[in-house]
Amino acid sequence: MAADTILDINNIEVVYNKTIQVLRGLSLSVERGRIVTLLGSNGAGKSTTLKAVSSLLTLENGAVTSGSIRFDGEDIARATPHGLVRRGLFHVMEGRRIFEDLTVEENLTAATFALSGRGLKPTAFDLVYQYFPRLYERRQGRAGYLSGGEQQMLAIGRALIAQPSLILLDEPSLGLSPILVEEIFSIIASINRDTGVSMLLVEQNAAVAFAVAHYGYIMESGKIVLDGPTERLVRDEDVREFYLGMS
Ligand code: ATP
């Protein structure tokens, strides 16, 4: 594993309910400071891959049955989801899991649990509001009343408060209008540039994912079938036909 690799998934297999095998020897890595995208059709196993990394599989009766996952050089097979958050790995789940009954600001405050001994930077909330001015305007409002796009912003804002070294992002474009998708992805790129946080981005929308990611992996039926720097992938004929809708 290279010294600057923050996440290294090596040949993992994942099984749900002890019977349904979903990942079949999947390997991928994320270099520190980079945005890496994981693409694939519905049901290929993208969300499962993220849940394997953040130790959330057990909540769904799933398990990594072979292979290894290393975060920041350490094997995380036995880590708990909370332990991983405290170590700097933050998973922004599909469907924006926010606390709907709490205000926007309370949602952000709740994410400080992840800091453990690291201490909140005095500028952390300002930084979130700088990226997402709309959250500032609505900071005293109930999060459940936010629009879908604003909820996605809040979910990413919570990740920023936690000051992680790696963010797992599951389909941030889901259900958003094209204009909002563009806005959110441009902010994702700025966050990566400004803070140096590494990101593993799962997406269905290949065009926007390629626009921000440095490197991409394409998976089918539980394993990687193609990978490369995004500037190379966008020139690949199969990728253009099947993922970008061009010929
Ligand atoms: P999508 O883009 O539709 O979200 P995905 O690539 O993220 O798809 P996963 O959600 O990882 O795919 O699902 C991969 C396969 O695992 C699917 O066939 C799905 O039905 C199955 N699966 C996912 N979660 C569970 C579970 N908790 N129990 C059993 N099977 C599951």
Short mmCIF file of C-alpha atoms and ligand atoms in Angstrom, two decimals:
data_model
loop_
_atom_site.label_atom_id
_atom_site.label_comp_id
_atom_site.label_asym_id
_atom_site.label_seq_id
_atom_site.Cartn_x
_atom_site.Cartn_y
_atom_site.Cartn_z
CA MET A 1 0.00 0.00 0.00
CA ALA A 2 1.46 3.36 -1.02
CA ALA A 3 2.24 5.77 1.84
CA ASP A 4 -0.26 8.28 0.54
CA THR A 5 -3.14 5.81 0.27
CA ILE A 6 -5.88 6.69 2.76
CA LEU A 7 -8.25 3.83 1.91
CA ASP A 8 -7.31 0.45 0.58
CA ILE A 9 -9.99 -2.15 -0.11
CA ASN A 10 -8.39 -5.43 -1.01
CA ASN A 11 -10.33 -8.27 -2.61
CA ILE A 12 -13.41 -8.15 -0.37
CA GLU A 13 -16.42 -10.37 -0.52
CA VAL A 14 -19.69 -9.33 1.11
CA VAL A 15 -22.63 -11.55 1.88
CA TYR A 16 -26.09 -10.54 3.16
CA ASN A 17 -28.14 -12.89 5.33
CA LYS A 18 -25.34 -15.48 5.09
CA THR A 19 -26.59 -16.39 1.61
CA ILE A 20 -26.71 -13.50 -0.87
CA GLN A 21 -23.23 -12.70 -2.17
CA VAL A 22 -23.08 -9.09 -3.40
CA LEU A 23 -19.37 -8.22 -3.57
CA ARG A 24 -17.11 -10.73 -5.30
CA GLY A 25 -13.48 -9.82 -4.79
CA LEU A 26 -13.68 -6.03 -5.01
CA SER A 27 -10.51 -3.96 -4.73
CA LEU A 28 -10.07 -0.22 -4.89
CA SER A 29 -8.02 2.49 -3.27
CA VAL A 30 -8.24 6.19 -2.56
CA GLU A 31 -5.10 8.32 -2.57
CA ARG A 32 -4.96 11.01 0.11
CA GLY A 33 -6.48 14.31 -0.97
CA ARG A 34 -8.19 12.88 -4.05
CA ILE A 35 -11.80 12.46 -5.13
CA VAL A 36 -12.37 8.91 -6.35
CA THR A 37 -15.68 7.94 -7.91
CA LEU A 38 -17.30 4.51 -7.94
CA LEU A 39 -19.81 4.04 -10.73
CA GLY A 40 -22.03 1.16 -11.75
CA SER A 41 -25.58 0.28 -12.63
CA ASN A 42 -28.42 -0.26 -10.13
CA GLY A 43 -27.69 -3.10 -7.77
CA ALA A 44 -24.02 -3.45 -8.76
CA GLY A 45 -23.02 -3.12 -5.09
CA LYS A 46 -21.87 0.50 -4.78
CA SER A 47 -23.71 1.35 -1.54
CA THR A 48 -22.72 -2.04 -0.15
CA THR A 49 -19.07 -1.13 -0.76
CA LEU A 50 -19.44 2.10 1.23
CA LYS A 51 -21.27 0.31 4.05
CA ALA A 52 -18.50 -2.29 4.19
CA VAL A 53 -15.97 0.52 4.71
CA SER A 54 -17.95 2.35 7.40
CA SER A 55 -18.86 -0.88 9.23
CA LEU A 56 -22.60 -0.42 8.69
CA LEU A 57 -23.18 -3.83 7.13
CA THR A 58 -23.91 -5.54 10.41
CA LEU A 59 -26.99 -3.32 10.81
CA GLU A 60 -28.36 -5.00 7.68
CA ASN A 61 -27.30 -8.54 8.47
CA GLY A 62 -24.41 -8.30 6.05
CA ALA A 63 -20.75 -9.19 6.56
CA VAL A 64 -17.37 -8.94 4.89
CA THR A 65 -16.49 -12.63 4.57
CA SER A 66 -13.02 -12.26 3.05
CA GLY A 67 -10.44 -9.67 2.02
CA SER A 68 -9.31 -6.63 3.98
CA ILE A 69 -10.02 -2.91 4.36
CA ARG A 70 -7.34 -0.51 5.57
CA PHE A 71 -8.03 3.08 6.56
CA ASP A 72 -5.04 5.32 7.23
CA GLY A 73 -2.81 2.24 7.23
CA GLU A 74 -4.83 0.28 9.80
CA ASP A 75 -7.02 -2.76 9.31
CA ILE A 76 -10.57 -1.69 10.22
CA ALA A 77 -12.27 -5.09 10.12
CA ARG A 78 -13.21 -4.88 13.79
CA ALA A 79 -13.91 -1.16 14.00
CA THR A 80 -17.35 0.15 15.01
CA PRO A 81 -19.19 2.80 12.96
CA HIS A 82 -18.83 5.33 15.81
CA GLY A 83 -15.17 4.50 16.29
CA LEU A 84 -14.52 5.11 12.59
CA VAL A 85 -16.28 8.48 12.64
CA ARG A 86 -14.06 9.52 15.55
CA ARG A 87 -11.01 8.36 13.60
CA GLY A 88 -11.95 10.65 10.72
CA LEU A 89 -14.08 8.55 8.38
CA PHE A 90 -17.50 10.11 7.70
CA HIS A 91 -20.24 8.43 5.65
CA VAL A 92 -22.86 10.70 4.04
CA MET A 93 -25.56 8.14 3.44
CA GLU A 94 -27.93 7.92 0.49
CA GLY A 95 -31.19 9.68 1.35
CA ARG A 96 -29.48 12.33 3.54
CA ARG A 97 -29.92 10.99 7.05
CA ILE A 98 -30.47 14.17 9.00
CA PHE A 99 -32.45 14.77 12.19
CA GLU A 100 -35.69 16.19 10.80
CA ASP A 101 -37.04 17.41 14.17
CA LEU A 102 -33.90 19.37 15.01
CA THR A 103 -32.95 22.75 13.57
CA VAL A 104 -30.26 23.10 10.95
CA GLU A 105 -27.82 24.39 13.56
CA GLU A 106 -28.66 21.59 15.99
CA ASN A 107 -27.99 19.07 13.22
CA LEU A 108 -24.56 20.57 12.71
CA THR A 109 -23.91 20.65 16.46
CA ALA A 110 -24.86 16.97 16.72
CA ALA A 111 -22.05 16.13 14.28
CA THR A 112 -19.45 17.44 16.75
CA PHE A 113 -19.71 14.11 18.60
CA ALA A 114 -17.38 12.81 15.89
CA LEU A 115 -14.57 15.07 17.01
CA SER A 116 -13.84 13.19 20.23
CA GLY A 117 -10.60 14.77 21.51
CA ARG A 118 -9.85 16.72 18.33
CA GLY A 119 -11.65 19.94 19.30
CA LEU A 120 -13.98 21.96 17.08
CA LYS A 121 -12.20 24.59 15.00
CA PRO A 122 -13.66 28.01 15.93
CA THR A 123 -14.31 28.63 12.24
CA ALA A 124 -16.02 25.29 11.51
CA PHE A 125 -19.63 26.56 11.49
CA ASP A 126 -18.65 29.67 9.50
CA LEU A 127 -16.98 27.45 6.95
CA VAL A 128 -20.15 25.38 6.48
CA TYR A 129 -22.24 28.56 6.11
CA GLN A 130 -19.70 29.96 3.67
CA TYR A 131 -20.08 26.94 1.39
CA PHE A 132 -23.85 26.81 1.93
CA PRO A 133 -25.26 30.30 2.55
CA ARG A 134 -28.77 28.85 2.37
CA LEU A 135 -28.10 26.84 5.50
CA TYR A 136 -27.14 30.04 7.29
CA GLU A 137 -30.43 31.65 6.30
CA ARG A 138 -32.31 28.65 7.62
CA ARG A 139 -30.13 27.82 10.60
CA GLN A 140 -32.97 28.22 13.15
CA GLY A 141 -35.49 26.35 10.99
CA ARG A 142 -36.53 22.72 11.37
CA ALA A 143 -34.36 20.53 9.15
CA GLY A 144 -37.37 18.46 8.08
CA TYR A 145 -38.77 21.52 6.29
CA LEU A 146 -35.69 21.97 4.10
CA SER A 147 -35.92 21.15 0.40
CA GLY A 148 -34.20 18.00 -0.89
CA GLY A 149 -31.21 20.02 -2.10
CA GLU A 150 -30.89 21.87 1.20
CA GLN A 151 -31.05 18.59 3.10
CA GLN A 152 -28.22 17.28 0.94
CA MET A 153 -26.27 20.44 1.76
CA LEU A 154 -26.93 19.86 5.46
CA ALA A 155 -25.74 16.26 5.20
CA ILE A 156 -22.49 17.45 3.64
CA GLY A 157 -22.27 20.30 6.18
CA ARG A 158 -22.45 17.74 8.98
CA ALA A 159 -19.52 15.91 7.40
CA LEU A 160 -17.53 19.16 7.38
CA ILE A 161 -18.18 19.78 11.08
CA ALA A 162 -16.78 16.34 11.84
CA GLN A 163 -13.48 17.37 10.18
CA PRO A 164 -12.83 13.95 8.68
CA SER A 165 -9.89 12.88 6.55
CA LEU A 166 -12.14 10.74 4.33
CA ILE A 167 -15.77 11.35 3.33
CA LEU A 168 -17.85 8.58 1.76
CA LEU A 169 -20.58 10.21 -0.36
CA ASP A 170 -23.49 8.06 -1.51
CA GLU A 171 -25.34 9.51 -4.50
CA PRO A 172 -25.42 13.20 -3.61
CA SER A 173 -27.26 13.90 -6.88
CA LEU A 174 -30.21 11.65 -6.06
CA GLY A 175 -33.55 13.36 -6.66
CA LEU A 176 -32.09 16.83 -7.30
CA SER A 177 -32.72 19.13 -10.24
CA PRO A 178 -29.85 19.46 -12.76
CA ILE A 179 -29.06 22.99 -11.56
CA LEU A 180 -28.83 21.91 -7.93
CA VAL A 181 -26.70 18.92 -8.89
CA GLU A 182 -24.28 21.25 -10.61
CA GLU A 183 -24.23 23.57 -7.59
CA ILE A 184 -23.63 20.79 -5.08
CA PHE A 185 -20.91 19.15 -7.15
CA SER A 186 -19.10 22.40 -7.61
CA ILE A 187 -19.13 22.84 -3.82
CA ILE A 188 -17.90 19.25 -3.37
CA ALA A 189 -14.95 20.07 -5.65
CA SER A 190 -14.22 23.30 -3.70
CA ILE A 191 -14.32 21.50 -0.35
CA ASN A 192 -11.81 18.97 -1.65
CA ARG A 193 -9.55 21.69 -3.06
CA ASP A 194 -9.74 23.96 0.00
CA THR A 195 -9.52 21.40 2.79
CA GLY A 196 -7.67 18.50 1.16
CA VAL A 197 -10.24 16.00 2.46
CA SER A 198 -10.25 12.73 0.50
CA MET A 199 -13.57 11.53 -0.93
CA LEU A 200 -15.03 8.28 -2.23
CA LEU A 201 -18.06 9.26 -4.29
CA VAL A 202 -20.73 6.78 -5.39
CA GLU A 203 -22.84 8.07 -8.26
CA GLN A 204 -25.33 7.08 -10.93
CA ASN A 205 -24.76 10.37 -12.71
CA ALA A 206 -21.42 9.59 -14.37
CA ALA A 207 -21.09 12.93 -16.14
CA VAL A 208 -21.10 14.99 -12.93
CA ALA A 209 -18.96 12.45 -11.08
CA PHE A 210 -16.31 12.56 -13.81
CA ALA A 211 -16.35 16.35 -13.72
CA VAL A 212 -15.10 16.43 -10.11
CA ALA A 213 -13.26 13.11 -9.58
CA HIS A 214 -9.57 12.54 -10.19
CA TYR A 215 -9.87 8.78 -10.57
CA GLY A 216 -12.74 6.42 -11.29
CA TYR A 217 -13.74 2.79 -10.83
CA ILE A 218 -16.55 1.05 -12.65
CA MET A 219 -18.18 -1.96 -11.06
CA GLU A 220 -20.50 -4.63 -12.35
CA SER A 221 -22.03 -7.48 -10.35
CA GLY A 222 -19.86 -6.99 -7.30
CA LYS A 223 -16.44 -6.36 -8.78
CA ILE A 224 -14.41 -3.70 -10.54
CA VAL A 225 -14.33 -4.08 -14.32
CA LEU A 226 -12.50 -0.90 -15.27
CA ASP A 227 -10.54 1.85 -13.55
CA GLY A 228 -8.33 4.77 -14.43
CA PRO A 229 -7.80 8.51 -14.18
CA THR A 230 -11.06 10.22 -15.12
CA GLU A 231 -9.52 11.95 -18.13
CA ARG A 232 -8.75 8.49 -19.52
CA LEU A 233 -12.14 6.96 -18.59
CA VAL A 234 -14.10 9.70 -20.36
CA ARG A 235 -12.34 8.73 -23.58
CA ASP A 236 -13.12 5.01 -23.22
CA GLU A 237 -15.65 3.91 -25.83
CA ASP A 238 -17.67 1.62 -23.53
CA VAL A 239 -17.78 4.23 -20.81
CA ARG A 240 -18.99 6.83 -23.29
CA GLU A 241 -21.69 4.54 -24.61
CA PHE A 242 -22.96 2.96 -21.39
CA TYR A 243 -22.33 5.62 -18.77
CA LEU A 244 -22.28 8.93 -20.58
CA GLY A 245 -24.91 8.16 -23.21
CA MET A 246 -22.63 9.16 -26.06
CA SER A 247 -21.40 7.10 -28.95
P1 ATP B 1 -28.23 1.50 -6.39
O1 ATP B 1 -27.50 2.37 -7.33
O2 ATP B 1 -29.54 1.01 -6.94
O3 ATP B 1 -28.33 2.07 -5.00
P2 ATP B 1 -25.98 -0.16 -5.62
O4 ATP B 1 -24.97 -0.39 -6.68
O5 ATP B 1 -25.67 0.85 -4.58
O6 ATP B 1 -27.37 0.15 -6.29
P3 ATP B 1 -26.42 -1.98 -3.44
O7 ATP B 1 -27.42 -1.11 -2.77
O8 ATP B 1 -25.08 -2.10 -2.84
O9 ATP B 1 -26.25 -1.55 -4.97
O10 ATP B 1 -27.07 -3.42 -3.59
C1 ATP B 1 -26.38 -4.48 -4.25
C2 ATP B 1 -27.20 -5.75 -4.17
O11 ATP B 1 -27.31 -6.15 -2.81
C3 ATP B 1 -28.63 -5.59 -4.69
O12 ATP B 1 -28.96 -6.75 -5.41
C4 ATP B 1 -29.46 -5.50 -3.43
O13 ATP B 1 -30.73 -6.04 -3.63
C5 ATP B 1 -28.66 -6.33 -2.46
N1 ATP B 1 -28.84 -5.84 -1.08
C6 ATP B 1 -28.56 -4.59 -0.66
N2 ATP B 1 -28.81 -4.47 0.66
C7 ATP B 1 -29.28 -5.68 1.07
C8 ATP B 1 -29.72 -6.21 2.32
N3 ATP B 1 -29.72 -5.46 3.41
N4 ATP B 1 -30.13 -7.49 2.36
C9 ATP B 1 -30.11 -8.25 1.25
N5 ATP B 1 -29.70 -7.82 0.04
C10 ATP B 1 -29.29 -6.55 -0.06
#
